[in-house]
Amino acid sequence: MDIRELKYLYEISQCGSMEQAANRLFITQPSLTKAVKKMESELGFKLFERVGRRNVLTLAGKDVINLSRPVLNAYDYFEENLKSIGSFERATVNYGVIPLYQTPFTSNFIYNFRRKYPHIKINIHELPEETIKQLLITGELDVGMTENMLVSPYIITYSGFEDEVAVAVGEGNEFYDAKQLTFEDLRNSIFNIVTSGHNNYNQIISNCRKAGYEPEVAYQSSQIGLLLEYTVLNKGVCIFNRCMIYDNLVVRPHLKTMRIIPLVPPPQCFCWVSLRKQTNIPQAIQIFADELTDALTEDVAIRVQ
C-alpha cells in the first residue's frame, strides 16, 4: 500500500460514502471503488462493509486506519516542510510584544518556532501597546501580542486568552502556607507590582482601595522575573498572571520554593494575538499566528476567542 491508497481509506472512513470521498479526493467513484477492491485483494481481508447506505470500516479496517494515522501525519509534515524550503526562504514575520509579555514563555516559543521553521525569520520588537497597534495598522508589524484587544478596522483579533491573577510569596512570608488569600488579608503586606498603566496595576490598586487601604508598594517593574526576585528579598507579595508566575519559577531554580496562592475573588487578565488585516495573509504569518495560538492554548488553557 502507498500513501495515496492510505489517503483513500482515510477519506472513506471519514465520509462513510464512496461518492463523497471520491468528490473530496477529486477522482471518480468507480476509480475509488476499484482501488479499494485492489487493496482488499492484496491484504486478504475486507476493509469496509455496507451498513444501510454507508461504507463502514470492518474491525480489520479500523486497525489499518489506526496504523496509518502516524504515517499520514508524518507524510503531511514532510510535505509541508518540503514546501517551506523554497517558499519561506525569504519569509519574514515582524512580531511586536509588550514588555510585560517578554517572559520565558515568549523566549521558549521563539526558540522552538525557529527550530521548527528555520526558513522563517522572526524580528521581535518589544514595544508599548499603542505603538504595536499603530505599527500593525501601517504594516510595519505583522503580528502583535498585547494585554488589551486592539480595536481597528485594519487589525484582525486572531485569538484571545484569559488567566487568573494569583499571589506569589517566598519562604518566610506569613502567608506561605495559606490555601487562598483576599485583598483584605494583604492589608499589611509589602507589594511588588507591575508599573502603572497596565491592567494588572489598575486591578491591584482598585481592589486594595475597595478593601479600605493604600498598598505599600516597595518595587515596580514590567519584568515579572525582577518582581519575583524582590518578593523573595523583602518577604513581600507579588500579584500577577498565574501562568506567567509559574513560567518564571520553572526557569529560575532559586525561586522554585515560592508558592502561588489563589486570590479570591480572582482578578482576570487577558492576552490577545492580533494580525495586520490583509486580503491574503502570507503563509509564514499564518503559520506563526497558529503556532503562537497553540502554544498559548497549552500554557494558559482558557481561550476566549
PDB file of C-alpha atoms in Angstrom:
ATOM      1  CA  MET A   1       0.000   0.000   0.000  1.00  0.00           C
ATOM      2  CA  ASP A   2       1.200   3.510  -0.776  1.00  0.00           C
ATOM      3  CA  ILE A   3       0.418   6.945   0.694  1.00  0.00           C
ATOM      4  CA  ARG A   4      -2.219   7.626  -1.948  1.00  0.00           C
ATOM      5  CA  GLU A   5      -4.121   4.470  -1.024  1.00  0.00           C
ATOM      6  CA  LEU A   6      -3.908   5.257   2.709  1.00  0.00           C
ATOM      7  CA  LYS A   7      -5.412   8.670   1.999  1.00  0.00           C
ATOM      8  CA  TYR A   8      -8.236   6.960   0.086  1.00  0.00           C
ATOM      9  CA  LEU A   9      -9.033   4.760   3.085  1.00  0.00           C
ATOM     10  CA  TYR A  10      -8.943   7.691   5.478  1.00  0.00           C
ATOM     11  CA  GLU A  11     -11.340   9.808   3.396  1.00  0.00           C
ATOM     12  CA  ILE A  12     -13.831   6.949   3.008  1.00  0.00           C
ATOM     13  CA  SER A  13     -13.724   6.286   6.760  1.00  0.00           C
ATOM     14  CA  GLN A  14     -14.414   9.986   7.412  1.00  0.00           C
ATOM     15  CA  CYS A  15     -17.205  10.372   4.850  1.00  0.00           C
ATOM     16  CA  GLY A  16     -18.854   6.951   5.168  1.00  0.00           C
ATOM     17  CA  SER A  17     -19.605   7.209   1.471  1.00  0.00           C
ATOM     18  CA  MET A  18     -17.628   6.266  -1.630  1.00  0.00           C
ATOM     19  CA  GLU A  19     -19.285   9.062  -3.575  1.00  0.00           C
ATOM     20  CA  GLN A  20     -18.492  11.798  -1.059  1.00  0.00           C
ATOM     21  CA  ALA A  21     -14.948  10.528  -0.562  1.00  0.00           C
ATOM     22  CA  ALA A  22     -14.376  10.464  -4.326  1.00  0.00           C
ATOM     23  CA  ASN A  23     -15.530  14.076  -4.594  1.00  0.00           C
ATOM     24  CA  ARG A  24     -13.148  15.153  -1.841  1.00  0.00           C
ATOM     25  CA  LEU A  25     -10.303  13.214  -3.445  1.00  0.00           C
ATOM     26  CA  PHE A  26     -11.099  14.605  -6.925  1.00  0.00           C
ATOM     27  CA  ILE A  27     -11.367  11.176  -8.532  1.00  0.00           C
ATOM     28  CA  THR A  28     -14.299   9.207  -9.924  1.00  0.00           C
ATOM     29  CA  GLN A  29     -16.274   6.843  -7.723  1.00  0.00           C
ATOM     30  CA  PRO A  30     -15.550   3.794  -9.940  1.00  0.00           C
ATOM     31  CA  SER A  31     -11.816   4.526  -9.668  1.00  0.00           C
ATOM     32  CA  LEU A  32     -12.061   4.739  -5.881  1.00  0.00           C
ATOM     33  CA  THR A  33     -14.103   1.524  -5.647  1.00  0.00           C
ATOM     34  CA  LYS A  34     -11.562  -0.234  -7.862  1.00  0.00           C
ATOM     35  CA  ALA A  35      -8.687   0.992  -5.658  1.00  0.00           C
ATOM     36  CA  VAL A  36     -10.397  -0.340  -2.507  1.00  0.00           C
ATOM     37  CA  LYS A  37     -11.007  -3.751  -4.093  1.00  0.00           C
ATOM     38  CA  LYS A  38      -7.338  -3.875  -5.121  1.00  0.00           C
ATOM     39  CA  MET A  39      -6.222  -3.124  -1.541  1.00  0.00           C
ATOM     40  CA  GLU A  40      -8.579  -5.730  -0.093  1.00  0.00           C
ATOM     41  CA  SER A  41      -7.267  -8.314  -2.586  1.00  0.00           C
ATOM     42  CA  GLU A  42      -3.649  -7.557  -1.670  1.00  0.00           C
ATOM     43  CA  LEU A  43      -4.348  -7.599   2.080  1.00  0.00           C
ATOM     44  CA  GLY A  44      -6.560 -10.655   2.028  1.00  0.00           C
ATOM     45  CA  PHE A  45      -9.386  -9.168   4.114  1.00  0.00           C
ATOM     46  CA  LYS A  46     -12.300  -6.746   3.806  1.00  0.00           C
ATOM     47  CA  LEU A  47     -11.746  -3.119   4.771  1.00  0.00           C
ATOM     48  CA  PHE A  48     -15.355  -1.905   4.544  1.00  0.00           C
ATOM     49  CA  GLU A  49     -18.826  -3.345   4.809  1.00  0.00           C
ATOM     50  CA  ARG A  50     -22.162  -1.865   3.788  1.00  0.00           C
ATOM     51  CA  VAL A  51     -24.468  -0.813   6.627  1.00  0.00           C
ATOM     52  CA  GLY A  52     -27.542   0.683   5.048  1.00  0.00           C
ATOM     53  CA  ARG A  53     -26.204   3.276   2.612  1.00  0.00           C
ATOM     54  CA  ARG A  54     -22.911   3.803   4.438  1.00  0.00           C
ATOM     55  CA  ASN A  55     -19.492   2.265   3.976  1.00  0.00           C
ATOM     56  CA  VAL A  56     -18.375   1.292   7.485  1.00  0.00           C
ATOM     57  CA  LEU A  57     -14.918   0.080   8.471  1.00  0.00           C
ATOM     58  CA  THR A  58     -14.606  -3.572   9.453  1.00  0.00           C
ATOM     59  CA  LEU A  59     -12.603  -4.402  12.590  1.00  0.00           C
ATOM     60  CA  ALA A  60      -9.611  -5.127  10.361  1.00  0.00           C
ATOM     61  CA  GLY A  61     -10.225  -1.850   8.513  1.00  0.00           C
ATOM     62  CA  LYS A  62     -10.185   0.064  11.795  1.00  0.00           C
ATOM     63  CA  ASP A  63      -6.840  -1.491  12.657  1.00  0.00           C
ATOM     64  CA  VAL A  64      -5.441  -0.389   9.289  1.00  0.00           C
ATOM     65  CA  ILE A  65      -6.695   3.173   9.824  1.00  0.00           C
ATOM     66  CA  ASN A  66      -5.197   3.315  13.331  1.00  0.00           C
ATOM     67  CA  LEU A  67      -1.851   2.115  11.983  1.00  0.00           C
ATOM     68  CA  SER A  68      -1.980   4.588   9.104  1.00  0.00           C
ATOM     69  CA  ARG A  69      -2.550   7.740  11.177  1.00  0.00           C
ATOM     70  CA  PRO A  70       1.081   8.306  12.268  1.00  0.00           C
ATOM     71  CA  VAL A  71       2.216   7.540   8.704  1.00  0.00           C
ATOM     72  CA  LEU A  72      -0.186  10.099   7.215  1.00  0.00           C
ATOM     73  CA  ASN A  73       0.698  12.685   9.856  1.00  0.00           C
ATOM     74  CA  ALA A  74       4.400  12.202   9.191  1.00  0.00           C
ATOM     75  CA  TYR A  75       3.873  12.496   5.450  1.00  0.00           C
ATOM     76  CA  ASP A  76       1.813  15.697   5.846  1.00  0.00           C
ATOM     77  CA  TYR A  77       4.603  17.139   7.990  1.00  0.00           C
ATOM     78  CA  PHE A  78       7.155  16.117   5.358  1.00  0.00           C
ATOM     79  CA  GLU A  79       5.173  17.745   2.544  1.00  0.00           C
ATOM     80  CA  GLU A  80       4.583  20.973   4.467  1.00  0.00           C
ATOM     81  CA  ASN A  81       8.223  21.391   5.407  1.00  0.00           C
ATOM     82  CA  LEU A  82       9.399  20.400   1.941  1.00  0.00           C
ATOM     83  CA  LYS A  83       7.338  23.277   0.535  1.00  0.00           C
ATOM     84  CA  SER A  84       8.707  25.608   3.170  1.00  0.00           C
ATOM     85  CA  ILE A  85      12.297  25.184   1.978  1.00  0.00           C
ATOM     86  CA  GLY A  86      11.514  27.214  -1.104  1.00  0.00           C
ATOM     87  CA  SER A  87       8.519  29.324  -0.166  1.00  0.00           C
ATOM     88  CA  PHE A  88       9.845  30.575   3.197  1.00  0.00           C
ATOM     89  CA  GLU A  89      13.438  31.142   2.142  1.00  0.00           C
ATOM     90  CA  ARG A  90      12.936  34.921   2.306  1.00  0.00           C
ATOM     91  CA  ALA A  91       9.852  34.975   4.552  1.00  0.00           C
ATOM     92  CA  THR A  92       9.969  37.375   7.481  1.00  0.00           C
ATOM     93  CA  VAL A  93       7.485  37.934  10.322  1.00  0.00           C
ATOM     94  CA  ASN A  94       7.658  41.177  12.304  1.00  0.00           C
ATOM     95  CA  TYR A  95       6.334  40.410  15.766  1.00  0.00           C
ATOM     96  CA  GLY A  96       5.505  43.075  18.352  1.00  0.00           C
ATOM     97  CA  VAL A  97       5.099  42.199  22.031  1.00  0.00           C
ATOM     98  CA  ILE A  98       4.585  44.388  25.104  1.00  0.00           C
ATOM     99  CA  PRO A  99       7.398  44.282  27.724  1.00  0.00           C
ATOM    100  CA  LEU A 100       5.007  42.660  30.200  1.00  0.00           C
ATOM    101  CA  TYR A 101       4.793  39.574  27.978  1.00  0.00           C
ATOM    102  CA  GLN A 102       8.528  39.248  27.311  1.00  0.00           C
ATOM    103  CA  THR A 103       8.687  36.201  29.575  1.00  0.00           C
ATOM    104  CA  PRO A 104      10.298  32.748  29.494  1.00  0.00           C
ATOM    105  CA  PHE A 105       7.177  31.604  27.622  1.00  0.00           C
ATOM    106  CA  THR A 106       7.932  34.052  24.785  1.00  0.00           C
ATOM    107  CA  SER A 107      11.620  33.109  24.673  1.00  0.00           C
ATOM    108  CA  ASN A 108      10.859  29.379  24.622  1.00  0.00           C
ATOM    109  CA  PHE A 109       8.191  29.819  21.957  1.00  0.00           C
ATOM    110  CA  ILE A 110      10.502  31.781  19.638  1.00  0.00           C
ATOM    111  CA  TYR A 111      13.309  29.256  20.179  1.00  0.00           C
ATOM    112  CA  ASN A 112      11.070  26.287  19.332  1.00  0.00           C
ATOM    113  CA  PHE A 113       9.488  28.083  16.370  1.00  0.00           C
ATOM    114  CA  ARG A 114      12.877  28.863  14.839  1.00  0.00           C
ATOM    115  CA  ARG A 115      13.916  25.235  15.189  1.00  0.00           C
ATOM    116  CA  LYS A 116      10.706  24.026  13.549  1.00  0.00           C
ATOM    117  CA  TYR A 117      10.658  26.664  10.786  1.00  0.00           C
ATOM    118  CA  PRO A 118      14.290  27.672  10.178  1.00  0.00           C
ATOM    119  CA  HIS A 119      13.359  29.381   6.902  1.00  0.00           C
ATOM    120  CA  ILE A 120      11.053  31.912   8.556  1.00  0.00           C
ATOM    121  CA  LYS A 121      12.902  34.885  10.004  1.00  0.00           C
ATOM    122  CA  ILE A 122      11.312  36.390  13.142  1.00  0.00           C
ATOM    123  CA  ASN A 123      12.031  40.023  14.010  1.00  0.00           C
ATOM    124  CA  ILE A 124      10.954  40.695  17.620  1.00  0.00           C
ATOM    125  CA  HIS A 125      10.001  44.223  18.675  1.00  0.00           C
ATOM    126  CA  GLU A 126       9.371  44.974  22.362  1.00  0.00           C
ATOM    127  CA  LEU A 127       7.022  47.947  22.259  1.00  0.00           C
ATOM    128  CA  PRO A 128       4.224  49.738  24.153  1.00  0.00           C
ATOM    129  CA  GLU A 129       0.733  48.527  23.316  1.00  0.00           C
ATOM    130  CA  GLU A 130      -0.358  51.685  21.460  1.00  0.00           C
ATOM    131  CA  THR A 131       2.797  51.564  19.320  1.00  0.00           C
ATOM    132  CA  ILE A 132       2.086  47.945  18.408  1.00  0.00           C
ATOM    133  CA  LYS A 133      -1.403  48.975  17.320  1.00  0.00           C
ATOM    134  CA  GLN A 134      -0.148  51.807  15.121  1.00  0.00           C
ATOM    135  CA  LEU A 135       2.586  49.686  13.510  1.00  0.00           C
ATOM    136  CA  LEU A 136       0.097  46.904  12.745  1.00  0.00           C
ATOM    137  CA  ILE A 137      -2.107  49.477  11.020  1.00  0.00           C
ATOM    138  CA  THR A 138       0.786  50.880   8.956  1.00  0.00           C
ATOM    139  CA  GLY A 139       2.067  47.415   8.072  1.00  0.00           C
ATOM    140  CA  GLU A 140       5.395  47.708   9.897  1.00  0.00           C
ATOM    141  CA  LEU A 141       4.332  44.824  12.168  1.00  0.00           C
ATOM    142  CA  ASP A 142       2.612  41.602  11.094  1.00  0.00           C
ATOM    143  CA  VAL A 143       1.646  40.098  14.483  1.00  0.00           C
ATOM    144  CA  GLY A 144       1.177  41.638  17.918  1.00  0.00           C
ATOM    145  CA  MET A 145       0.653  40.246  21.437  1.00  0.00           C
ATOM    146  CA  THR A 146      -0.981  42.652  23.899  1.00  0.00           C
ATOM    147  CA  GLU A 147      -2.981  42.658  27.140  1.00  0.00           C
ATOM    148  CA  ASN A 148      -5.891  44.600  25.594  1.00  0.00           C
ATOM    149  CA  MET A 149      -7.832  43.823  22.436  1.00  0.00           C
ATOM    150  CA  LEU A 150      -6.700  46.126  19.632  1.00  0.00           C
ATOM    151  CA  VAL A 151      -9.819  47.612  18.062  1.00  0.00           C
ATOM    152  CA  SER A 152      -9.353  48.837  14.494  1.00  0.00           C
ATOM    153  CA  PRO A 153     -10.849  48.077  11.065  1.00  0.00           C
ATOM    154  CA  TYR A 154      -7.267  47.421   9.918  1.00  0.00           C
ATOM    155  CA  ILE A 155      -6.487  44.786  12.573  1.00  0.00           C
ATOM    156  CA  ILE A 156      -7.720  41.195  12.990  1.00  0.00           C
ATOM    157  CA  THR A 157      -8.090  39.800  16.519  1.00  0.00           C
ATOM    158  CA  TYR A 158      -6.736  36.316  15.852  1.00  0.00           C
ATOM    159  CA  SER A 159      -7.044  34.745  19.306  1.00  0.00           C
ATOM    160  CA  GLY A 160      -7.581  35.711  22.924  1.00  0.00           C
ATOM    161  CA  PHE A 161      -6.803  34.105  26.277  1.00  0.00           C
ATOM    162  CA  GLU A 162      -7.852  34.602  29.879  1.00  0.00           C
ATOM    163  CA  ASP A 163      -5.966  33.710  33.031  1.00  0.00           C
ATOM    164  CA  GLU A 164      -6.444  34.337  36.736  1.00  0.00           C
ATOM    165  CA  VAL A 165      -4.279  36.667  38.765  1.00  0.00           C
ATOM    166  CA  ALA A 166      -2.633  34.995  41.779  1.00  0.00           C
ATOM    167  CA  VAL A 167      -0.278  35.844  44.664  1.00  0.00           C
ATOM    168  CA  ALA A 168       3.351  34.699  44.730  1.00  0.00           C
ATOM    169  CA  VAL A 169       5.174  34.546  48.090  1.00  0.00           C
ATOM    170  CA  GLY A 170       8.532  33.261  49.226  1.00  0.00           C
ATOM    171  CA  GLU A 171       9.587  31.276  52.248  1.00  0.00           C
ATOM    172  CA  GLY A 172       9.383  33.398  55.367  1.00  0.00           C
ATOM    173  CA  ASN A 173       6.254  35.207  54.248  1.00  0.00           C
ATOM    174  CA  GLU A 174       3.432  34.980  56.801  1.00  0.00           C
ATOM    175  CA  PHE A 175       1.065  33.658  54.113  1.00  0.00           C
ATOM    176  CA  TYR A 176       3.383  30.927  52.802  1.00  0.00           C
ATOM    177  CA  ASP A 177       1.073  28.102  53.928  1.00  0.00           C
ATOM    178  CA  ALA A 178      -2.202  29.848  53.065  1.00  0.00           C
ATOM    179  CA  LYS A 179      -4.713  28.000  50.864  1.00  0.00           C
ATOM    180  CA  GLN A 180      -6.142  31.221  49.418  1.00  0.00           C
ATOM    181  CA  LEU A 181      -5.954  34.969  50.033  1.00  0.00           C
ATOM    182  CA  THR A 182      -8.124  38.062  49.713  1.00  0.00           C
ATOM    183  CA  PHE A 183      -7.048  41.685  49.284  1.00  0.00           C
ATOM    184  CA  GLU A 184      -8.224  42.261  52.849  1.00  0.00           C
ATOM    185  CA  ASP A 185      -5.684  39.649  54.038  1.00  0.00           C
ATOM    186  CA  LEU A 186      -2.885  41.576  52.287  1.00  0.00           C
ATOM    187  CA  ARG A 187      -3.582  44.884  54.061  1.00  0.00           C
ATOM    188  CA  ASN A 188      -0.211  44.932  55.896  1.00  0.00           C
ATOM    189  CA  SER A 189       1.869  43.338  53.131  1.00  0.00           C
ATOM    190  CA  ILE A 190       4.695  44.806  51.072  1.00  0.00           C
ATOM    191  CA  PHE A 191       3.656  44.864  47.417  1.00  0.00           C
ATOM    192  CA  ASN A 192       5.935  44.271  44.417  1.00  0.00           C
ATOM    193  CA  ILE A 193       3.806  45.068  41.384  1.00  0.00           C
ATOM    194  CA  VAL A 194       3.852  45.927  37.697  1.00  0.00           C
ATOM    195  CA  THR A 195       4.390  49.540  36.613  1.00  0.00           C
ATOM    196  CA  SER A 196       1.413  51.877  36.342  1.00  0.00           C
ATOM    197  CA  GLY A 197      -0.527  51.954  33.098  1.00  0.00           C
ATOM    198  CA  HIS A 198      -1.025  48.192  32.941  1.00  0.00           C
ATOM    199  CA  ASN A 199      -4.337  46.470  33.653  1.00  0.00           C
ATOM    200  CA  ASN A 200      -2.732  44.423  36.420  1.00  0.00           C
ATOM    201  CA  TYR A 201      -1.585  47.602  38.221  1.00  0.00           C
ATOM    202  CA  ASN A 202      -5.045  49.151  37.983  1.00  0.00           C
ATOM    203  CA  GLN A 203      -6.678  45.970  39.307  1.00  0.00           C
ATOM    204  CA  ILE A 204      -4.362  45.802  42.335  1.00  0.00           C
ATOM    205  CA  ILE A 205      -4.772  49.461  43.309  1.00  0.00           C
ATOM    206  CA  SER A 206      -8.544  49.323  42.784  1.00  0.00           C
ATOM    207  CA  ASN A 207      -9.011  46.156  44.855  1.00  0.00           C
ATOM    208  CA  CYS A 208      -6.817  47.432  47.684  1.00  0.00           C
ATOM    209  CA  ARG A 209      -8.856  50.628  47.843  1.00  0.00           C
ATOM    210  CA  LYS A 210     -12.081  48.632  47.887  1.00  0.00           C
ATOM    211  CA  ALA A 211     -10.654  46.787  50.906  1.00  0.00           C
ATOM    212  CA  GLY A 212     -10.060  50.172  52.574  1.00  0.00           C
ATOM    213  CA  TYR A 213      -6.320  50.800  52.255  1.00  0.00           C
ATOM    214  CA  GLU A 214      -3.499  52.068  50.014  1.00  0.00           C
ATOM    215  CA  PRO A 215      -0.939  49.327  49.290  1.00  0.00           C
ATOM    216  CA  GLU A 216       2.645  49.766  50.455  1.00  0.00           C
ATOM    217  CA  VAL A 217       4.486  49.416  47.134  1.00  0.00           C
ATOM    218  CA  ALA A 218       8.179  48.562  47.512  1.00  0.00           C
ATOM    219  CA  TYR A 219       9.110  47.838  43.899  1.00  0.00           C
ATOM    220  CA  GLN A 220       7.588  48.225  40.441  1.00  0.00           C
ATOM    221  CA  SER A 221       8.702  46.708  37.129  1.00  0.00           C
ATOM    222  CA  SER A 222       7.266  45.400  33.866  1.00  0.00           C
ATOM    223  CA  GLN A 223       9.562  42.364  34.242  1.00  0.00           C
ATOM    224  CA  ILE A 224       7.887  39.618  36.261  1.00  0.00           C
ATOM    225  CA  GLY A 225      11.240  37.936  36.947  1.00  0.00           C
ATOM    226  CA  LEU A 226      12.545  41.020  38.764  1.00  0.00           C
ATOM    227  CA  LEU A 227       9.322  41.345  40.739  1.00  0.00           C
ATOM    228  CA  LEU A 228       9.666  37.771  41.969  1.00  0.00           C
ATOM    229  CA  GLU A 229      13.324  38.322  42.925  1.00  0.00           C
ATOM    230  CA  TYR A 230      12.390  41.334  45.061  1.00  0.00           C
ATOM    231  CA  THR A 231       9.437  39.479  46.573  1.00  0.00           C
ATOM    232  CA  VAL A 232      11.820  36.858  47.970  1.00  0.00           C
ATOM    233  CA  LEU A 233      14.230  39.520  49.254  1.00  0.00           C
ATOM    234  CA  ASN A 234      11.695  41.725  51.046  1.00  0.00           C
ATOM    235  CA  LYS A 235       9.287  38.938  52.079  1.00  0.00           C
ATOM    236  CA  GLY A 236       6.526  40.760  50.231  1.00  0.00           C
ATOM    237  CA  VAL A 237       3.838  39.661  47.803  1.00  0.00           C
ATOM    238  CA  CYS A 238       3.752  39.695  44.015  1.00  0.00           C
ATOM    239  CA  ILE A 239       0.327  39.749  42.372  1.00  0.00           C
ATOM    240  CA  PHE A 240       0.453  38.691  38.751  1.00  0.00           C
ATOM    241  CA  ASN A 241      -0.826  36.426  35.994  1.00  0.00           C
ATOM    242  CA  ARG A 242      -0.744  32.856  37.390  1.00  0.00           C
ATOM    243  CA  CYS A 243       0.828  31.134  34.378  1.00  0.00           C
ATOM    244  CA  MET A 244       3.456  33.870  33.952  1.00  0.00           C
ATOM    245  CA  ILE A 245       4.500  33.454  37.587  1.00  0.00           C
ATOM    246  CA  TYR A 246       4.756  29.699  37.073  1.00  0.00           C
ATOM    247  CA  ASP A 247       6.802  30.025  33.849  1.00  0.00           C
ATOM    248  CA  ASN A 248       9.335  32.196  35.671  1.00  0.00           C
ATOM    249  CA  LEU A 249       9.623  29.858  38.665  1.00  0.00           C
ATOM    250  CA  VAL A 250      10.377  26.948  36.334  1.00  0.00           C
ATOM    251  CA  VAL A 251      13.402  28.653  34.737  1.00  0.00           C
ATOM    252  CA  ARG A 252      14.770  30.160  37.969  1.00  0.00           C
ATOM    253  CA  PRO A 253      15.795  27.278  40.278  1.00  0.00           C
ATOM    254  CA  HIS A 254      16.441  29.590  43.246  1.00  0.00           C
ATOM    255  CA  LEU A 255      12.791  30.713  43.121  1.00  0.00           C
ATOM    256  CA  LYS A 256      11.220  27.264  42.954  1.00  0.00           C
ATOM    257  CA  THR A 257      10.371  27.280  46.659  1.00  0.00           C
ATOM    258  CA  MET A 258       7.985  30.193  46.095  1.00  0.00           C
ATOM    259  CA  ARG A 259       4.282  29.409  46.304  1.00  0.00           C
ATOM    260  CA  ILE A 260       1.481  30.550  44.011  1.00  0.00           C
ATOM    261  CA  ILE A 261      -1.654  31.164  46.095  1.00  0.00           C
ATOM    262  CA  PRO A 262      -5.147  31.730  44.629  1.00  0.00           C
ATOM    263  CA  LEU A 263      -6.580  35.203  45.103  1.00  0.00           C
ATOM    264  CA  VAL A 264     -10.295  35.338  45.988  1.00  0.00           C
ATOM    265  CA  PRO A 265     -12.144  36.669  44.101  1.00  0.00           C
ATOM    266  CA  PRO A 266      -9.588  36.294  41.297  1.00  0.00           C
ATOM    267  CA  PRO A 267      -8.980  39.342  39.091  1.00  0.00           C
ATOM    268  CA  GLN A 268      -8.831  38.383  35.430  1.00  0.00           C
ATOM    269  CA  CYS A 269      -6.107  39.145  32.910  1.00  0.00           C
ATOM    270  CA  PHE A 270      -6.080  38.725  29.159  1.00  0.00           C
ATOM    271  CA  CYS A 271      -3.688  38.185  26.284  1.00  0.00           C
ATOM    272  CA  TRP A 272      -4.607  38.974  22.679  1.00  0.00           C
ATOM    273  CA  VAL A 273      -2.913  37.939  19.433  1.00  0.00           C
ATOM    274  CA  SER A 274      -3.611  40.349  16.571  1.00  0.00           C
ATOM    275  CA  LEU A 275      -2.695  40.431  12.879  1.00  0.00           C
ATOM    276  CA  ARG A 276      -2.462  43.184  10.325  1.00  0.00           C
ATOM    277  CA  LYS A 277      -5.568  42.912   8.157  1.00  0.00           C
ATOM    278  CA  GLN A 278      -4.744  41.822   4.605  1.00  0.00           C
ATOM    279  CA  THR A 279      -6.713  40.402   1.691  1.00  0.00           C
ATOM    280  CA  ASN A 280      -4.485  37.328   1.716  1.00  0.00           C
ATOM    281  CA  ILE A 281      -2.476  36.626   4.850  1.00  0.00           C
ATOM    282  CA  PRO A 282       1.002  35.335   3.844  1.00  0.00           C
ATOM    283  CA  GLN A 283       1.546  31.712   4.782  1.00  0.00           C
ATOM    284  CA  ALA A 284       4.515  32.444   7.053  1.00  0.00           C
ATOM    285  CA  ILE A 285       2.424  34.897   9.119  1.00  0.00           C
ATOM    286  CA  GLN A 286      -0.467  32.431   9.254  1.00  0.00           C
ATOM    287  CA  ILE A 287       1.834  29.672  10.493  1.00  0.00           C
ATOM    288  CA  PHE A 288       3.385  31.955  13.118  1.00  0.00           C
ATOM    289  CA  ALA A 289      -0.045  33.036  14.404  1.00  0.00           C
ATOM    290  CA  ASP A 290      -1.274  29.419  14.508  1.00  0.00           C
ATOM    291  CA  GLU A 291       1.812  28.219  16.386  1.00  0.00           C
ATOM    292  CA  LEU A 292       1.614  31.120  18.859  1.00  0.00           C
ATOM    293  CA  THR A 293      -2.079  30.436  19.461  1.00  0.00           C
ATOM    294  CA  ASP A 294      -1.414  26.728  20.021  1.00  0.00           C
ATOM    295  CA  ALA A 295       1.406  27.485  22.468  1.00  0.00           C
ATOM    296  CA  LEU A 296      -0.753  29.948  24.411  1.00  0.00           C
ATOM    297  CA  THR A 297      -3.635  27.462  24.473  1.00  0.00           C
ATOM    298  CA  GLU A 298      -1.333  24.891  26.080  1.00  0.00           C
ATOM    299  CA  ASP A 299       0.164  27.419  28.518  1.00  0.00           C
ATOM    300  CA  VAL A 300      -2.969  29.321  29.581  1.00  0.00           C
ATOM    301  CA  ALA A 301      -5.696  26.763  28.781  1.00  0.00           C
ATOM    302  CA  ILE A 302      -8.595  29.278  28.828  1.00  0.00           C
ATOM    303  CA  ARG A 303      -9.172  30.507  25.282  1.00  0.00           C
ATOM    304  CA  VAL A 304     -11.834  33.185  24.856  1.00  0.00           C
ATOM    305  CA  GLN A 305     -11.507  33.747  21.110  1.00  0.00           C
TER     306      GLN A 305
END
